């Protein structure tokens, strides 16, 4: 039963990834694209955790933690670029 | 900083404890070697970075802070339900709007906490703080009554924060 | 073991549902500031409940306490509002389009103008606000 639920949620998150990808390509403004990237990285964290549960391996935790850290830093850097036109001043 | 600060063996006790716990959680273990390593790191790193610290207002009432934390946690769950319903419902009826909320608190840490709380709770996202730190601009997904929204933010979140930090 | 699987499936499905709703909101809502609401709120709870499920799963599977997923949860709960605030600020800076029926135009203008306090009309609001 858990395996079925995991597969179902995998499909749901794949659809979520596609929707954010659509917004990333479509997005009328730059801020929309940054928001789409932010959502993409959070969705991929969820996908990796699900994969870890499906395979029954705790090794995926480190990957999820790294994506969380780097995703936040990249969002902050992109916003800083829009605000200042430069990342490191 | 008027005089040279007095040397202290454990300059940041809270941060040391946090570092200790986070190291053990990262390794997901309670082995003796890791506890020793965590204690060493929690002791040395604060000694090295102590000079970089900015003075911040301290938490005066820890019990009230815990209550505030639980309140925000509950509001996050309610906020998620409300936003989910709004997203899946008809878009024509939504009335988005910007609101300027006057601030009574003026230090950086309480304002940051208030802005984060506003972002995580029902239907509002904080957008900007004015340069003189007197106004917080927020965007509401479905703005029905502006005064009621300002009032609820001020009484529900700002008043406890003001009391916690005693400013 | 059966009811534990039930609880796990519930949390996993709830998490997936919230992630999906967040992305639907991102794709569906009409302007940037409204889109900002969907991912910041829906995804924090979505990832939160998935991580609760993961914690339970590994604690039971290895029959030892495994709570290191809580690190990701805490990290996301701290960073989600911060990145939302930064994105809103960047959008105000580049003057992203808003929906026509957006209320509070003067507050929006004041925020776009570089964060200076709004004009007299809002100072009346402030007095009303502090009376309440």
Coordinates of C-alpha atoms in Angstrom, one line a residue:
Chain A
X1 CA 0.0 0.0 0.0
X2 CA 2.8 2.4 0.9
X3 CA 4.5 1.6 -2.5
X4 CA 1.3 2.5 -4.4
X5 CA 1.0 5.8 -2.4
X6 CA 4.7 6.6 -3.1
X7 CA 4.2 5.9 -6.8
X8 CA 1.1 8.0 -7.0
X9 CA 2.8 10.9 -5.2
X10 CA 5.8 10.6 -7.5
X11 CA 3.4 11.2 -10.4
X12 CA 1.9 14.2 -8.7
X13 CA 5.3 15.7 -8.1
X14 CA 6.3 15.1 -11.6
X15 CA 3.2 17.0 -12.8
X16 CA 4.1 19.8 -10.3
X17 CA 7.7 19.9 -11.8
X18 CA 6.2 20.2 -15.3
X19 CA 3.9 23.0 -14.2
X20 CA 6.8 25.0 -12.7
X21 CA 8.9 24.3 -15.8
X22 CA 6.0 25.7 -17.9
X23 CA 6.1 28.9 -15.8
X24 CA 9.8 29.0 -16.1
X25 CA 9.6 29.0 -19.9
X26 CA 6.4 31.1 -20.1
X27 CA 7.0 33.6 -17.3
X28 CA 6.4 37.1 -18.5
X29 CA 8.9 38.8 -16.1
X30 CA 12.3 37.9 -14.7
X31 CA 10.8 37.7 -11.2
X32 CA 8.4 35.0 -12.4
X33 CA 11.3 32.9 -13.6
X34 CA 13.1 33.2 -10.3
X35 CA 9.9 32.1 -8.5
X36 CA 9.6 29.1 -10.9
X37 CA 13.2 28.1 -10.2
X38 CA 12.6 28.4 -6.4
X39 CA 9.5 26.1 -6.8
X40 CA 11.5 23.7 -9.0
X41 CA 14.2 23.2 -6.3
X42 CA 11.7 22.6 -3.5
X43 CA 9.8 20.1 -5.7
X44 CA 13.0 18.3 -6.5
X45 CA 13.8 18.0 -2.7
X46 CA 10.4 16.3 -2.3
X47 CA 11.1 14.0 -5.3
X48 CA 14.5 13.0 -3.8
X49 CA 13.0 12.2 -0.4
X50 CA 10.3 10.1 -2.0
X51 CA 12.9 8.2 -4.0
X52 CA 14.8 7.6 -0.7
X53 CA 11.7 6.2 0.9
X54 CA 10.9 4.1 -2.2
X55 CA 14.4 2.6 -2.3
X56 CA 14.6 2.3 1.5
X57 CA 18.0 4.0 1.6
X58 CA 18.9 6.9 4.0
X59 CA 21.7 8.0 1.6
X60 CA 19.4 10.4 -0.2
X61 CA 19.1 12.7 2.8
X62 CA 22.4 14.3 2.1
X63 CA 21.4 15.1 -1.5
X64 CA 18.2 16.7 -0.3
X65 CA 20.0 18.8 2.3
X66 CA 22.5 20.0 -0.2
X67 CA 19.8 20.9 -2.7
X68 CA 18.0 22.9 0.0
X69 CA 21.2 24.8 0.9
X70 CA 22.3 25.6 -2.6
X71 CA 18.7 26.4 -3.8
X72 CA 18.3 29.0 -1.2
X73 CA 21.7 30.6 -2.0
X74 CA 20.9 30.6 -5.7
X75 CA 17.5 32.3 -5.2
X76 CA 19.1 34.9 -2.9
X77 CA 21.9 35.5 -5.5
X78 CA 19.4 35.9 -8.4
X79 CA 17.3 38.3 -6.4
X80 CA 20.4 40.3 -5.4
X81 CA 21.3 40.4 -9.1
X82 CA 17.9 41.9 -9.9
X83 CA 18.1 44.4 -7.0
X84 CA 21.6 45.6 -7.5
X85 CA 22.8 44.5 -11.0
X86 CA 25.7 42.7 -9.3
X87 CA 26.1 39.8 -6.9
X88 CA 29.3 40.4 -5.1
X89 CA 30.0 44.1 -4.5
Chain B
X1 CA 31.5 49.0 21.9
X2 CA 33.0 51.4 24.5
X3 CA 35.7 49.3 26.1
X4 CA 37.3 46.0 25.0
X5 CA 34.8 43.3 25.8
X6 CA 35.7 40.9 28.7
X7 CA 37.0 37.5 27.6
X8 CA 34.5 34.8 28.2
X9 CA 35.1 31.0 27.9
X10 CA 31.7 30.3 26.3
X11 CA 30.7 33.6 24.5
X12 CA 27.6 32.3 22.8
X13 CA 25.9 29.6 24.9
X14 CA 22.8 29.3 22.8
X15 CA 24.6 29.1 19.5
X16 CA 27.1 26.5 21.0
X17 CA 24.2 24.3 22.1
X18 CA 22.6 24.7 18.6
X19 CA 25.9 23.7 16.9
X20 CA 26.2 20.7 19.1
X21 CA 22.7 19.5 18.4
X22 CA 22.9 20.2 14.6
X23 CA 26.2 18.3 14.3
X24 CA 24.7 15.2 16.0
X25 CA 21.6 15.4 13.9
X26 CA 23.6 15.7 10.7
X27 CA 25.5 12.5 11.5
X28 CA 22.3 11.0 12.9
X29 CA 24.2 9.2 15.7
X30 CA 25.0 9.3 19.4
X31 CA 28.4 7.6 19.2
X32 CA 31.0 8.8 21.8
X33 CA 33.4 10.0 19.1
X34 CA 30.9 12.2 17.5
X35 CA 29.7 13.6 20.8
X36 CA 33.3 14.5 21.6
X37 CA 33.8 16.1 18.1
X38 CA 30.6 18.1 18.4
X39 CA 31.6 19.3 21.9
X40 CA 35.0 20.4 20.5
X41 CA 33.4 22.3 17.6
X42 CA 30.7 23.9 19.7
X43 CA 33.5 25.1 22.0
X44 CA 36.0 26.4 19.4
X45 CA 33.9 27.9 16.7
X46 CA 32.1 30.5 19.0
X47 CA 35.6 31.5 20.3
X48 CA 36.8 32.2 16.8
X49 CA 33.7 34.1 15.5
X50 CA 32.8 36.0 18.6
X51 CA 34.1 39.3 17.3
X52 CA 31.8 39.2 14.3
X53 CA 28.6 39.4 16.4
X54 CA 26.1 42.2 16.1
X55 CA 24.3 43.1 19.3
X56 CA 20.7 41.9 19.1
X57 CA 17.8 42.3 21.5
X58 CA 17.6 39.2 23.7
X59 CA 14.5 37.1 24.4
X60 CA 13.1 38.3 27.7
X61 CA 10.2 35.9 28.1
X62 CA 11.0 32.4 26.9
X63 CA 7.6 30.9 27.8
X64 CA 5.8 33.5 25.8
X65 CA 8.2 32.9 22.9
X66 CA 7.3 29.2 23.0
X67 CA 3.6 30.1 23.0
X68 CA 4.1 32.4 20.0
X69 CA 6.0 29.6 18.2
X70 CA 3.1 27.1 18.7
X71 CA 0.6 29.8 17.6
X72 CA 2.5 30.4 14.4
X73 CA 2.8 26.7 13.7
X74 CA -1.0 26.3 14.0
X75 CA -1.5 29.3 11.8
X76 CA 0.7 27.9 9.1
X77 CA -1.5 24.8 8.8
X78 CA -4.6 26.9 8.7
X79 CA -3.0 29.3 6.2
X80 CA -2.1 26.4 3.9
X81 CA -5.7 25.1 3.9
X82 CA -7.0 28.6 3.1
X83 CA -4.6 29.3 0.3
X84 CA -5.2 25.9 -1.2
X85 CA -8.9 26.6 -1.3
X86 CA -8.3 30.0 -2.8
X87 CA -6.0 28.7 -5.5
X88 CA -8.4 25.9 -6.6
X89 CA -11.5 28.2 -6.4
X90 CA -12.6 30.8 -9.0
X91 CA -10.0 33.4 -9.8
X92 CA -12.5 36.1 -10.7
X93 CA -13.6 36.6 -7.1
X94 CA -10.2 37.2 -5.7
X95 CA -9.3 40.8 -4.6
X96 CA -5.6 41.1 -4.3
X97 CA -4.1 44.3 -2.7
X98 CA -1.2 46.0 -1.1
X99 CA -1.3 47.2 2.4
X100 CA 1.1 49.4 4.4
X101 CA 1.2 48.3 8.1
X102 CA 2.7 50.8 10.6
X103 CA 5.3 49.2 12.8
X104 CA 5.8 49.9 16.5
X105 CA 8.9 47.8 16.8
X106 CA 12.1 49.2 15.4
X107 CA 14.9 46.7 15.9
X108 CA 16.1 44.4 13.1
X109 CA 15.5 41.0 14.7
X110 CA 11.8 41.6 15.7
X111 CA 11.0 43.1 12.3
X112 CA 12.6 40.1 10.6
X113 CA 10.6 37.7 12.7
X114 CA 7.4 39.7 12.1
X115 CA 7.9 39.8 8.3
X116 CA 8.6 36.0 8.3
X117 CA 5.5 35.3 10.3
X118 CA 3.4 37.5 8.0
X119 CA 4.8 35.6 5.0
X120 CA 3.9 32.2 6.5
X121 CA 0.4 33.0 7.8
X122 CA -3.0 33.3 6.1
X123 CA -3.0 35.0 2.7
X124 CA -0.3 37.6 3.2
X125 CA 3.3 38.0 2.0
X126 CA 5.6 40.7 3.2
X127 CA 7.1 42.7 0.3
X128 CA 9.3 45.5 1.7
X129 CA 10.2 47.5 4.8
X130 CA 10.5 51.2 4.4
X131 CA 13.9 52.8 4.9
X132 CA 13.1 54.3 8.2
X133 CA 11.7 51.0 9.5
X134 CA 8.3 52.4 10.2
X135 CA 6.2 50.7 7.6
X136 CA 5.9 47.1 6.5
X137 CA 4.4 46.6 3.0
X138 CA 2.5 43.4 2.6
X139 CA 0.5 41.9 -0.3
X140 CA -2.7 40.1 0.5
X141 CA -4.1 37.4 -1.8
X142 CA -7.7 38.2 -0.9
X143 CA -8.1 41.6 0.7
X144 CA -11.6 42.1 2.2
X145 CA -11.2 44.6 5.0
X146 CA -7.9 46.5 5.1
X147 CA -8.3 47.9 8.7
X148 CA -9.3 44.5 10.0
X149 CA -6.2 42.9 8.4
X150 CA -3.9 45.6 9.9
X151 CA -5.6 45.2 13.3
X152 CA -5.2 41.4 13.3
X153 CA -1.5 41.6 12.4
X154 CA -0.8 44.2 15.1
X155 CA -2.7 42.4 17.9
X156 CA -2.0 38.8 17.0
X157 CA 1.7 38.9 16.0
X158 CA 3.2 42.3 16.7
X159 CA 2.1 42.7 20.3
X160 CA 3.5 39.3 21.5
X161 CA 6.8 40.0 19.7
X162 CA 7.0 43.4 21.4
X163 CA 6.4 41.8 24.7
X164 CA 8.9 38.9 24.1
X165 CA 11.8 41.3 23.2
X166 CA 10.7 43.9 25.7
X167 CA 11.1 46.9 23.3
Chain C
X1 CA 2.3 -2.7 11.0
X2 CA -0.8 -2.1 8.9
X3 CA -2.0 1.1 10.6
X4 CA 1.5 2.5 10.5
X5 CA 1.5 2.1 6.7
X6 CA -1.9 3.9 6.7
X7 CA -0.5 6.9 8.6
X8 CA 2.6 7.0 6.4
X9 CA 0.5 6.9 3.2
X10 CA -1.7 9.7 4.6
X11 CA 1.3 11.9 5.2
X12 CA 2.9 11.1 1.9
X13 CA -0.4 11.8 0.0
X14 CA -1.0 15.0 1.9
X15 CA 2.5 16.2 1.1
X16 CA 2.2 15.4 -2.6
X17 CA -1.2 17.1 -2.7
X18 CA 0.1 20.3 -1.2
X19 CA 3.1 20.4 -3.6
X20 CA 0.8 19.9 -6.5
X21 CA -1.5 22.6 -5.4
X22 CA 1.4 25.0 -5.0
X23 CA 2.5 24.3 -8.5
X24 CA -1.0 24.6 -9.9
X25 CA -1.2 28.0 -8.2
X26 CA 2.1 29.0 -9.7
X27 CA 0.9 28.1 -13.2
X28 CA -2.7 29.4 -12.8
X29 CA -2.8 32.7 -10.9
X30 CA -2.8 35.8 -13.0
X31 CA 0.0 38.1 -11.6
X32 CA 3.4 37.8 -10.0
X33 CA 2.4 38.9 -6.5
X34 CA -0.4 36.4 -6.4
X35 CA 1.8 33.6 -7.7
X36 CA 4.2 34.3 -4.9
X37 CA 1.6 33.1 -2.4
X38 CA 1.2 29.6 -3.8
X39 CA 4.8 28.2 -3.6
X40 CA 5.8 29.9 -0.3
X41 CA 2.8 28.5 1.6
X42 CA 1.8 25.3 -0.1
X43 CA 5.3 23.9 -0.5
X44 CA 6.5 24.4 3.0
X45 CA 3.7 22.3 4.4
X46 CA 4.1 19.8 1.5
X47 CA 7.8 19.2 2.2
X48 CA 7.1 19.3 5.9
X49 CA 4.6 16.5 5.8
X50 CA 6.8 14.4 3.4
X51 CA 9.7 14.8 5.8
X52 CA 7.5 13.7 8.7
X53 CA 6.6 10.6 6.7
X54 CA 10.3 10.0 6.0
X55 CA 11.2 10.4 9.7
X56 CA 8.6 7.8 10.7
X57 CA 9.5 5.5 7.9
X58 CA 13.2 5.3 8.7
X59 CA 12.6 5.2 12.4
X60 CA 10.5 2.1 12.1
X61 CA 12.5 0.5 9.3
X62 CA 15.8 0.6 11.1
X63 CA 14.1 0.4 14.6
X64 CA 16.1 3.4 15.9
X65 CA 15.4 7.0 16.2
X66 CA 16.1 8.8 12.9
X67 CA 15.2 12.5 13.2
X68 CA 17.8 14.1 11.0
X69 CA 15.2 15.0 8.4
X70 CA 14.0 17.7 10.8
X71 CA 17.1 19.7 9.8
X72 CA 15.7 20.2 6.2
X73 CA 12.3 21.0 7.6
X74 CA 13.7 23.7 9.9
X75 CA 15.9 25.1 7.1
X76 CA 13.0 25.3 4.7
X77 CA 10.7 27.0 7.3
X78 CA 13.4 29.6 7.9
X79 CA 14.4 30.2 4.3
X80 CA 10.9 30.2 2.6
X81 CA 9.7 33.6 4.0
X82 CA 13.2 35.1 3.5
X83 CA 13.3 34.1 -0.2
X84 CA 9.7 35.2 -0.7
X85 CA 10.5 38.6 0.8
X86 CA 13.6 38.9 -1.4
X87 CA 11.7 37.9 -4.6
X88 CA 8.9 40.4 -3.8
X89 CA 11.5 43.1 -3.2
X90 CA 13.2 42.3 -6.5
X91 CA 9.9 42.4 -8.3
X92 CA 9.0 45.8 -6.8
X93 CA 12.4 47.0 -7.9
X94 CA 12.0 46.0 -11.5
X95 CA 8.4 47.2 -11.4
X96 CA 6.6 44.0 -12.3
X97 CA 3.1 44.3 -13.7
X98 CA 0.2 43.9 -11.3
X99 CA -3.4 42.9 -11.9
X100 CA -5.6 45.8 -12.8
X101 CA -8.0 45.3 -9.9
X102 CA -5.2 45.2 -7.3
X103 CA -6.2 47.5 -4.4
X104 CA -3.9 49.7 -2.3
X105 CA -2.2 51.5 -5.3
X106 CA -0.7 54.2 -3.1
X107 CA 1.0 51.6 -0.8
X108 CA 2.3 49.8 -4.0
X109 CA 3.7 53.1 -5.3
X110 CA 5.3 53.9 -2.0
X111 CA 6.9 50.5 -1.9
X112 CA 8.1 50.8 -5.5
X113 CA 9.6 54.3 -4.8
X114 CA 12.4 52.8 -2.8
X115 CA 10.7 52.2 0.5
X116 CA 9.9 55.7 1.6
X117 CA 7.0 56.2 3.9
X118 CA 3.7 56.8 2.1
X119 CA 2.0 60.2 1.9
X120 CA -0.5 61.9 4.3
X121 CA -3.5 59.8 3.3
X122 CA -1.9 56.7 5.0
X123 CA -0.9 58.6 8.1
X124 CA -4.6 58.8 8.9
X125 CA -4.7 55.0 8.6
X126 CA -1.8 54.8 11.1
X127 CA -3.7 56.7 13.7
X128 CA -6.7 54.5 13.1
X129 CA -4.5 51.5 13.4
X130 CA -2.9 52.4 16.7
X131 CA -6.3 53.3 18.2
X132 CA -7.6 49.8 17.5

